[in-house]
Amino acid sequence: MPEAPEKSDAAMKAWQEWQDAPWGRLRYSIAEANLLRHLDASGGEPLRILDLAGGDGGDAMRLAARGHHVTIVDHAPAMLAAATGRAVAGGVTELIDCVEADATDLPRDLADGEFDVVLCHNFLQYMDDVPGTLASVLAPLKSGGLVSVMAINRHSAPLTIAVREMDPAAALAALDTDQARTRMFDSALTLHTAEEIIPTLRTLGCRDISHYGIRSFCDYISDDARKHEPDYYADLERLELATTARPPYMHTARLFQLTAWKHTD
């Protein structure tokens, strides 16, 4: 999620509609499944989770529903208000805290929070200093804790343009740029690949890094209407779950997700 002082009502509405669409639901369900591969190792104990630039709580609500305590940090009051409303509707208000702050300049009690898990989902593409941002992301994480980093996959950009827009010339140009733009929030993006981010995480002391792809097939299926059909969606979700960690599919998925453990000294 981009950090901005305010989101327009139109952008907020579009964002909420996107989350409810099949591609939005897949983004959250696959990310949750990948996290559970590692969180289940905690033996079912409630964890303290920090969701940086967590927006209106799309990830947080799923984790709170499993009994974990989640602190959402976001710069946009409208997003946090929406997250609070979702927490009330979901009956998880005691497990959700919302903090208005810059995700890379946290209040001291959060910066020194010793969290079990830190999420950095769809935030990295808005930042100029990737190593510095990731260092800030890891700072509140306790030794032996889990970080999850998600971002738009640059490898997917030419494919998306060629398949969805049927514009091979633009796809060719996209091969040699890391710049893009999000229409929903009218923001500039810098696109990365998992192969670029993994060495940075290692340099910052992360170990046992796992690479997943999110929406390896969905974004390249042009018939969006069929994705709304329950049976078709169920089949698509099973396919996405089966390929999220299976080469070569995660390398061309629309999003990459990396999970890693902060090294214990």
Short mmCIF file of N, CA and C in Angstrom, two decimals, residues 49-190:
data_model
loop_
_atom_site.label_atom_id
_atom_site.label_comp_id
_atom_site.label_asym_id
_atom_site.label_seq_id
_atom_site.Cartn_x
_atom_site.Cartn_y
_atom_site.Cartn_z
N ILE A 49 2.15 -9.46 15.77
CA ILE A 49 2.44 -9.21 14.36
C ILE A 49 2.34 -7.72 14.08
N LEU A 50 3.30 -7.20 13.35
CA LEU A 50 3.33 -5.80 12.93
C LEU A 50 3.10 -5.75 11.43
N ASP A 51 2.05 -5.06 11.01
CA ASP A 51 1.69 -4.95 9.59
C ASP A 51 2.00 -3.53 9.13
N LEU A 52 3.15 -3.37 8.47
CA LEU A 52 3.60 -2.04 8.06
C LEU A 52 2.92 -1.61 6.77
N ALA A 53 2.45 -0.34 6.76
CA ALA A 53 1.65 0.15 5.63
C ALA A 53 0.50 -0.81 5.36
N GLY A 54 -0.15 -1.22 6.44
CA GLY A 54 -1.17 -2.27 6.38
C GLY A 54 -2.52 -1.83 5.87
N GLY A 55 -2.67 -0.55 5.52
CA GLY A 55 -3.91 -0.08 4.91
C GLY A 55 -5.12 -0.34 5.77
N ASP A 56 -6.15 -0.91 5.14
CA ASP A 56 -7.41 -1.13 5.84
C ASP A 56 -7.50 -2.55 6.42
N GLY A 57 -6.35 -3.22 6.53
CA GLY A 57 -6.31 -4.45 7.31
C GLY A 57 -6.61 -5.73 6.56
N GLY A 58 -6.39 -5.76 5.26
CA GLY A 58 -6.69 -6.97 4.50
C GLY A 58 -5.95 -8.19 5.00
N ASP A 59 -4.67 -8.04 5.30
CA ASP A 59 -3.90 -9.14 5.88
C ASP A 59 -4.20 -9.30 7.36
N ALA A 60 -4.29 -8.19 8.06
CA ALA A 60 -4.42 -8.21 9.52
C ALA A 60 -5.68 -8.93 9.98
N MET A 61 -6.80 -8.72 9.27
CA MET A 61 -8.05 -9.34 9.73
C MET A 61 -7.99 -10.85 9.66
N ARG A 62 -7.34 -11.38 8.65
CA ARG A 62 -7.21 -12.83 8.53
C ARG A 62 -6.37 -13.40 9.68
N LEU A 63 -5.30 -12.69 10.02
CA LEU A 63 -4.42 -13.17 11.08
C LEU A 63 -5.06 -13.01 12.45
N ALA A 64 -5.78 -11.91 12.65
CA ALA A 64 -6.49 -11.73 13.92
C ALA A 64 -7.57 -12.78 14.10
N ALA A 65 -8.22 -13.17 13.01
CA ALA A 65 -9.25 -14.21 13.09
C ALA A 65 -8.66 -15.54 13.56
N ARG A 66 -7.34 -15.69 13.41
CA ARG A 66 -6.66 -16.90 13.88
C ARG A 66 -6.11 -16.75 15.29
N GLY A 67 -6.41 -15.62 15.92
CA GLY A 67 -6.03 -15.42 17.31
C GLY A 67 -4.76 -14.64 17.53
N HIS A 68 -4.14 -14.13 16.46
CA HIS A 68 -2.91 -13.35 16.62
C HIS A 68 -3.23 -11.88 16.87
N HIS A 69 -2.35 -11.20 17.59
CA HIS A 69 -2.52 -9.77 17.84
C HIS A 69 -1.75 -8.99 16.78
N VAL A 70 -2.46 -8.13 16.04
CA VAL A 70 -1.86 -7.43 14.91
C VAL A 70 -1.91 -5.92 15.13
N THR A 71 -0.76 -5.28 14.98
CA THR A 71 -0.68 -3.82 15.00
C THR A 71 -0.53 -3.34 13.56
N ILE A 72 -1.49 -2.55 13.09
CA ILE A 72 -1.46 -2.01 11.74
C ILE A 72 -0.89 -0.60 11.80
N VAL A 73 0.14 -0.35 11.02
CA VAL A 73 0.71 0.99 10.90
C VAL A 73 0.44 1.49 9.49
N ASP A 74 -0.13 2.67 9.40
CA ASP A 74 -0.35 3.29 8.09
C ASP A 74 -0.38 4.79 8.28
N HIS A 75 -0.04 5.51 7.19
CA HIS A 75 0.01 6.97 7.25
C HIS A 75 -1.34 7.61 6.93
N ALA A 76 -2.27 6.82 6.41
CA ALA A 76 -3.54 7.37 5.92
C ALA A 76 -4.66 7.14 6.93
N PRO A 77 -5.20 8.19 7.53
CA PRO A 77 -6.29 8.02 8.51
C PRO A 77 -7.50 7.31 7.94
N ALA A 78 -7.81 7.54 6.65
CA ALA A 78 -8.98 6.89 6.06
C ALA A 78 -8.80 5.38 6.02
N MET A 79 -7.60 4.92 5.74
CA MET A 79 -7.34 3.48 5.73
C MET A 79 -7.48 2.89 7.13
N LEU A 80 -6.93 3.58 8.12
CA LEU A 80 -7.01 3.08 9.49
C LEU A 80 -8.44 3.09 10.01
N ALA A 81 -9.22 4.09 9.60
CA ALA A 81 -10.63 4.12 9.99
C ALA A 81 -11.36 2.93 9.41
N ALA A 82 -11.05 2.60 8.14
CA ALA A 82 -11.66 1.44 7.51
C ALA A 82 -11.22 0.15 8.22
N ALA A 83 -9.97 0.09 8.63
CA ALA A 83 -9.48 -1.10 9.35
C ALA A 83 -10.19 -1.26 10.68
N THR A 84 -10.40 -0.17 11.37
CA THR A 84 -11.12 -0.22 12.64
C THR A 84 -12.54 -0.72 12.44
N GLY A 85 -13.19 -0.24 11.38
CA GLY A 85 -14.54 -0.71 11.07
C GLY A 85 -14.57 -2.19 10.76
N ARG A 86 -13.57 -2.67 10.04
CA ARG A 86 -13.51 -4.11 9.73
C ARG A 86 -13.27 -4.93 10.99
N ALA A 87 -12.46 -4.41 11.89
CA ALA A 87 -12.20 -5.12 13.14
C ALA A 87 -13.48 -5.25 13.97
N VAL A 88 -14.26 -4.18 14.00
CA VAL A 88 -15.54 -4.21 14.74
C VAL A 88 -16.48 -5.23 14.10
N ALA A 89 -16.59 -5.16 12.78
CA ALA A 89 -17.49 -6.08 12.07
C ALA A 89 -17.05 -7.53 12.23
N GLY A 90 -15.74 -7.75 12.33
CA GLY A 90 -15.24 -9.11 12.45
C GLY A 90 -15.11 -9.61 13.87
N GLY A 91 -15.44 -8.75 14.84
CA GLY A 91 -15.37 -9.16 16.24
C GLY A 91 -13.95 -9.39 16.75
N VAL A 92 -12.98 -8.63 16.18
CA VAL A 92 -11.59 -8.83 16.59
C VAL A 92 -10.96 -7.53 17.09
N THR A 93 -11.76 -6.64 17.65
CA THR A 93 -11.23 -5.34 18.07
C THR A 93 -10.15 -5.48 19.14
N GLU A 94 -10.23 -6.50 19.97
CA GLU A 94 -9.22 -6.68 21.03
C GLU A 94 -7.89 -7.16 20.46
N LEU A 95 -7.90 -7.62 19.21
CA LEU A 95 -6.68 -8.17 18.61
C LEU A 95 -6.08 -7.26 17.54
N ILE A 96 -6.70 -6.10 17.32
CA ILE A 96 -6.22 -5.17 16.30
C ILE A 96 -5.94 -3.82 16.93
N ASP A 97 -4.73 -3.30 16.73
CA ASP A 97 -4.38 -1.93 17.08
C ASP A 97 -4.03 -1.18 15.80
N CYS A 98 -4.48 0.04 15.68
CA CYS A 98 -4.19 0.87 14.52
C CYS A 98 -3.35 2.07 14.95
N VAL A 99 -2.23 2.28 14.27
CA VAL A 99 -1.31 3.36 14.62
C VAL A 99 -1.05 4.20 13.37
N GLU A 100 -1.32 5.50 13.47
CA GLU A 100 -1.04 6.40 12.36
C GLU A 100 0.41 6.84 12.44
N ALA A 101 1.22 6.37 11.51
CA ALA A 101 2.65 6.69 11.52
C ALA A 101 3.26 6.32 10.18
N ASP A 102 4.45 6.83 9.95
CA ASP A 102 5.24 6.45 8.78
C ASP A 102 5.83 5.07 9.06
N ALA A 103 5.68 4.17 8.12
CA ALA A 103 6.13 2.79 8.33
C ALA A 103 7.63 2.68 8.48
N THR A 104 8.39 3.68 8.04
CA THR A 104 9.85 3.64 8.19
C THR A 104 10.34 4.57 9.30
N ASP A 105 9.43 5.15 10.04
CA ASP A 105 9.79 6.03 11.17
C ASP A 105 8.80 5.77 12.29
N LEU A 106 8.94 4.63 12.93
CA LEU A 106 7.95 4.17 13.90
C LEU A 106 8.13 4.83 15.26
N PRO A 107 7.03 4.96 16.01
CA PRO A 107 7.15 5.36 17.41
C PRO A 107 8.06 4.38 18.16
N ARG A 108 8.73 4.89 19.19
CA ARG A 108 9.74 4.07 19.88
C ARG A 108 9.18 2.76 20.41
N ASP A 109 7.94 2.78 20.92
CA ASP A 109 7.39 1.55 21.51
C ASP A 109 7.19 0.47 20.45
N LEU A 110 6.99 0.88 19.20
CA LEU A 110 6.87 -0.10 18.12
C LEU A 110 8.24 -0.46 17.56
N ALA A 111 9.11 0.54 17.41
CA ALA A 111 10.44 0.28 16.86
C ALA A 111 11.22 -0.70 17.73
N ASP A 112 10.97 -0.68 19.03
CA ASP A 112 11.64 -1.59 19.96
C ASP A 112 10.70 -2.71 20.40
N GLY A 113 9.72 -3.02 19.55
CA GLY A 113 8.63 -3.88 19.98
C GLY A 113 8.90 -5.35 20.06
N GLU A 114 10.00 -5.82 19.46
CA GLU A 114 10.30 -7.24 19.52
C GLU A 114 9.12 -8.08 19.01
N PHE A 115 8.65 -7.79 17.80
CA PHE A 115 7.51 -8.51 17.23
C PHE A 115 7.94 -9.89 16.74
N ASP A 116 6.99 -10.82 16.78
CA ASP A 116 7.24 -12.17 16.28
C ASP A 116 7.25 -12.21 14.76
N VAL A 117 6.41 -11.36 14.14
CA VAL A 117 6.26 -11.34 12.69
C VAL A 117 6.12 -9.88 12.25
N VAL A 118 6.77 -9.54 11.15
CA VAL A 118 6.58 -8.22 10.53
C VAL A 118 6.20 -8.43 9.07
N LEU A 119 5.14 -7.75 8.64
CA LEU A 119 4.69 -7.81 7.25
C LEU A 119 5.07 -6.51 6.54
N CYS A 120 5.63 -6.66 5.35
CA CYS A 120 5.91 -5.53 4.46
C CYS A 120 5.33 -5.90 3.11
N HIS A 121 4.03 -5.69 2.96
CA HIS A 121 3.30 -6.15 1.79
C HIS A 121 2.90 -4.98 0.90
N ASN A 122 3.32 -5.03 -0.36
CA ASN A 122 2.97 -4.02 -1.35
C ASN A 122 3.32 -2.61 -0.90
N PHE A 123 4.51 -2.49 -0.35
CA PHE A 123 5.02 -1.22 0.16
C PHE A 123 6.35 -0.87 -0.49
N LEU A 124 7.14 -1.90 -0.77
CA LEU A 124 8.51 -1.69 -1.23
C LEU A 124 8.56 -0.93 -2.55
N GLN A 125 7.57 -1.15 -3.42
CA GLN A 125 7.61 -0.53 -4.75
C GLN A 125 7.41 0.99 -4.71
N TYR A 126 7.02 1.52 -3.54
CA TYR A 126 6.83 2.96 -3.40
C TYR A 126 8.05 3.64 -2.79
N MET A 127 9.07 2.87 -2.43
CA MET A 127 10.22 3.41 -1.70
C MET A 127 11.45 3.51 -2.60
N ASP A 128 12.24 4.56 -2.40
CA ASP A 128 13.45 4.77 -3.20
C ASP A 128 14.64 3.97 -2.65
N ASP A 129 14.75 3.91 -1.34
CA ASP A 129 15.89 3.26 -0.69
C ASP A 129 15.47 1.87 -0.21
N VAL A 130 15.67 0.86 -1.05
CA VAL A 130 15.22 -0.48 -0.70
C VAL A 130 16.00 -1.06 0.48
N PRO A 131 17.35 -1.02 0.49
CA PRO A 131 18.06 -1.55 1.65
C PRO A 131 17.69 -0.84 2.96
N GLY A 132 17.58 0.49 2.89
CA GLY A 132 17.21 1.24 4.08
C GLY A 132 15.80 0.91 4.56
N THR A 133 14.89 0.76 3.60
CA THR A 133 13.51 0.41 3.95
C THR A 133 13.47 -0.97 4.61
N LEU A 134 14.17 -1.94 4.04
CA LEU A 134 14.15 -3.28 4.59
C LEU A 134 14.83 -3.32 5.96
N ALA A 135 15.86 -2.52 6.16
CA ALA A 135 16.48 -2.44 7.48
C ALA A 135 15.48 -1.90 8.51
N SER A 136 14.68 -0.91 8.11
CA SER A 136 13.64 -0.37 9.01
C SER A 136 12.56 -1.41 9.28
N VAL A 137 12.24 -2.20 8.27
CA VAL A 137 11.23 -3.24 8.42
C VAL A 137 11.70 -4.30 9.42
N LEU A 138 12.97 -4.64 9.37
CA LEU A 138 13.50 -5.70 10.22
C LEU A 138 13.77 -5.24 11.65
N ALA A 139 13.92 -3.93 11.85
CA ALA A 139 14.29 -3.43 13.17
C ALA A 139 13.32 -3.83 14.28
N PRO A 140 12.00 -3.79 14.07
CA PRO A 140 11.08 -4.16 15.15
C PRO A 140 10.92 -5.66 15.35
N LEU A 141 11.58 -6.46 14.51
CA LEU A 141 11.42 -7.91 14.54
C LEU A 141 12.43 -8.52 15.51
N LYS A 142 11.95 -9.39 16.38
CA LYS A 142 12.84 -10.01 17.34
C LYS A 142 13.75 -11.02 16.64
N SER A 143 14.86 -11.35 17.26
CA SER A 143 15.74 -12.38 16.72
C SER A 143 14.98 -13.69 16.64
N GLY A 144 15.09 -14.35 15.49
CA GLY A 144 14.34 -15.57 15.28
C GLY A 144 12.93 -15.35 14.78
N GLY A 145 12.55 -14.07 14.56
CA GLY A 145 11.21 -13.76 14.07
C GLY A 145 11.13 -13.87 12.56
N LEU A 146 9.90 -13.82 12.04
CA LEU A 146 9.63 -14.01 10.62
C LEU A 146 9.24 -12.69 9.96
N VAL A 147 9.85 -12.41 8.82
CA VAL A 147 9.45 -11.26 8.00
C VAL A 147 8.84 -11.77 6.71
N SER A 148 7.82 -11.06 6.22
CA SER A 148 7.21 -11.37 4.94
C SER A 148 7.22 -10.10 4.10
N VAL A 149 7.86 -10.19 2.93
CA VAL A 149 7.98 -9.06 2.02
C VAL A 149 7.25 -9.41 0.72
N MET A 150 6.36 -8.55 0.30
CA MET A 150 5.63 -8.76 -0.94
C MET A 150 5.73 -7.50 -1.80
N ALA A 151 5.88 -7.69 -3.11
CA ALA A 151 5.93 -6.56 -4.02
C ALA A 151 5.54 -7.01 -5.42
N ILE A 152 5.22 -6.04 -6.28
CA ILE A 152 4.93 -6.34 -7.68
C ILE A 152 6.21 -6.88 -8.33
N ASN A 153 6.07 -7.94 -9.07
CA ASN A 153 7.19 -8.60 -9.71
C ASN A 153 7.48 -7.96 -11.07
N ARG A 154 8.67 -7.42 -11.23
CA ARG A 154 9.02 -6.75 -12.49
C ARG A 154 8.96 -7.71 -13.68
N HIS A 155 9.26 -8.99 -13.44
CA HIS A 155 9.19 -9.96 -14.54
C HIS A 155 7.78 -10.06 -15.12
N SER A 156 6.77 -9.72 -14.31
CA SER A 156 5.40 -9.87 -14.78
C SER A 156 4.93 -8.72 -15.66
N ALA A 157 5.63 -7.59 -15.61
CA ALA A 157 5.14 -6.40 -16.32
C ALA A 157 5.05 -6.60 -17.83
N PRO A 158 6.08 -7.08 -18.51
CA PRO A 158 5.95 -7.28 -19.96
C PRO A 158 4.87 -8.30 -20.30
N LEU A 159 4.76 -9.36 -19.50
CA LEU A 159 3.73 -10.36 -19.76
C LEU A 159 2.33 -9.76 -19.62
N THR A 160 2.13 -9.00 -18.56
CA THR A 160 0.82 -8.39 -18.33
C THR A 160 0.44 -7.46 -19.49
N ILE A 161 1.40 -6.65 -19.94
CA ILE A 161 1.13 -5.71 -21.02
C ILE A 161 0.83 -6.45 -22.32
N ALA A 162 1.61 -7.49 -22.60
CA ALA A 162 1.42 -8.23 -23.85
C ALA A 162 0.10 -8.99 -23.87
N VAL A 163 -0.25 -9.60 -22.73
CA VAL A 163 -1.45 -10.44 -22.68
C VAL A 163 -2.71 -9.62 -22.47
N ARG A 164 -2.66 -8.72 -21.50
CA ARG A 164 -3.87 -7.98 -21.14
C ARG A 164 -4.15 -6.82 -22.10
N GLU A 165 -3.08 -6.11 -22.48
CA GLU A 165 -3.25 -4.94 -23.34
C GLU A 165 -2.98 -5.26 -24.81
N MET A 166 -2.47 -6.45 -25.07
CA MET A 166 -2.16 -6.89 -26.43
C MET A 166 -1.30 -5.87 -27.17
N ASP A 167 -0.27 -5.39 -26.46
CA ASP A 167 0.60 -4.35 -27.01
C ASP A 167 2.04 -4.83 -26.94
N PRO A 168 2.50 -5.59 -27.96
CA PRO A 168 3.86 -6.13 -27.91
C PRO A 168 4.94 -5.06 -27.92
N ALA A 169 4.69 -3.93 -28.53
CA ALA A 169 5.69 -2.87 -28.54
C ALA A 169 5.90 -2.32 -27.13
N ALA A 170 4.81 -2.10 -26.41
CA ALA A 170 4.93 -1.62 -25.04
C ALA A 170 5.54 -2.68 -24.14
N ALA A 171 5.23 -3.95 -24.39
CA ALA A 171 5.82 -5.04 -23.62
C ALA A 171 7.32 -5.09 -23.84
N LEU A 172 7.75 -4.87 -25.07
CA LEU A 172 9.18 -4.84 -25.38
C LEU A 172 9.86 -3.72 -24.60
N ALA A 173 9.24 -2.56 -24.55
CA ALA A 173 9.81 -1.44 -23.81
C ALA A 173 9.87 -1.74 -22.32
N ALA A 174 8.89 -2.48 -21.81
CA ALA A 174 8.83 -2.79 -20.38
C ALA A 174 9.95 -3.73 -19.94
N LEU A 175 10.55 -4.43 -20.90
CA LEU A 175 11.65 -5.34 -20.56
C LEU A 175 12.83 -4.59 -19.94
N ASP A 176 13.01 -3.33 -20.31
CA ASP A 176 14.21 -2.60 -19.94
C ASP A 176 13.94 -1.42 -19.01
N THR A 177 12.84 -1.46 -18.27
CA THR A 177 12.57 -0.41 -17.29
C THR A 177 12.03 -1.02 -16.01
N ASP A 178 12.31 -0.35 -14.91
CA ASP A 178 11.73 -0.77 -13.63
C ASP A 178 10.68 0.22 -13.15
N GLN A 179 10.29 1.13 -14.04
CA GLN A 179 9.33 2.16 -13.67
C GLN A 179 7.93 1.82 -14.17
N ALA A 180 6.95 2.12 -13.34
CA ALA A 180 5.55 1.89 -13.70
C ALA A 180 4.70 2.88 -12.90
N ARG A 181 3.41 2.74 -13.04
CA ARG A 181 2.50 3.65 -12.34
C ARG A 181 1.23 2.90 -11.97
N THR A 182 0.73 3.16 -10.76
CA THR A 182 -0.54 2.59 -10.36
C THR A 182 -1.66 3.57 -10.68
N ARG A 183 -2.64 3.08 -11.43
CA ARG A 183 -3.75 3.95 -11.81
C ARG A 183 -4.66 4.26 -10.62
N MET A 184 -4.82 3.26 -9.74
CA MET A 184 -5.79 3.42 -8.65
C MET A 184 -5.41 4.58 -7.73
N PHE A 185 -4.12 4.66 -7.37
CA PHE A 185 -3.67 5.71 -6.45
C PHE A 185 -2.82 6.77 -7.15
N ASP A 186 -2.69 6.65 -8.48
CA ASP A 186 -1.95 7.63 -9.28
C ASP A 186 -0.57 7.88 -8.68
N SER A 187 0.16 6.79 -8.45
CA SER A 187 1.48 6.89 -7.84
C SER A 187 2.52 6.21 -8.72
N ALA A 188 3.73 6.74 -8.69
CA ALA A 188 4.84 6.11 -9.40
C ALA A 188 5.31 4.88 -8.63
N LEU A 189 5.76 3.87 -9.37
CA LEU A 189 6.24 2.64 -8.79
C LEU A 189 7.63 2.32 -9.32
N THR A 190 8.44 1.70 -8.48
CA THR A 190 9.68 1.08 -8.93
C THR A 190 9.52 -0.42 -8.73
#
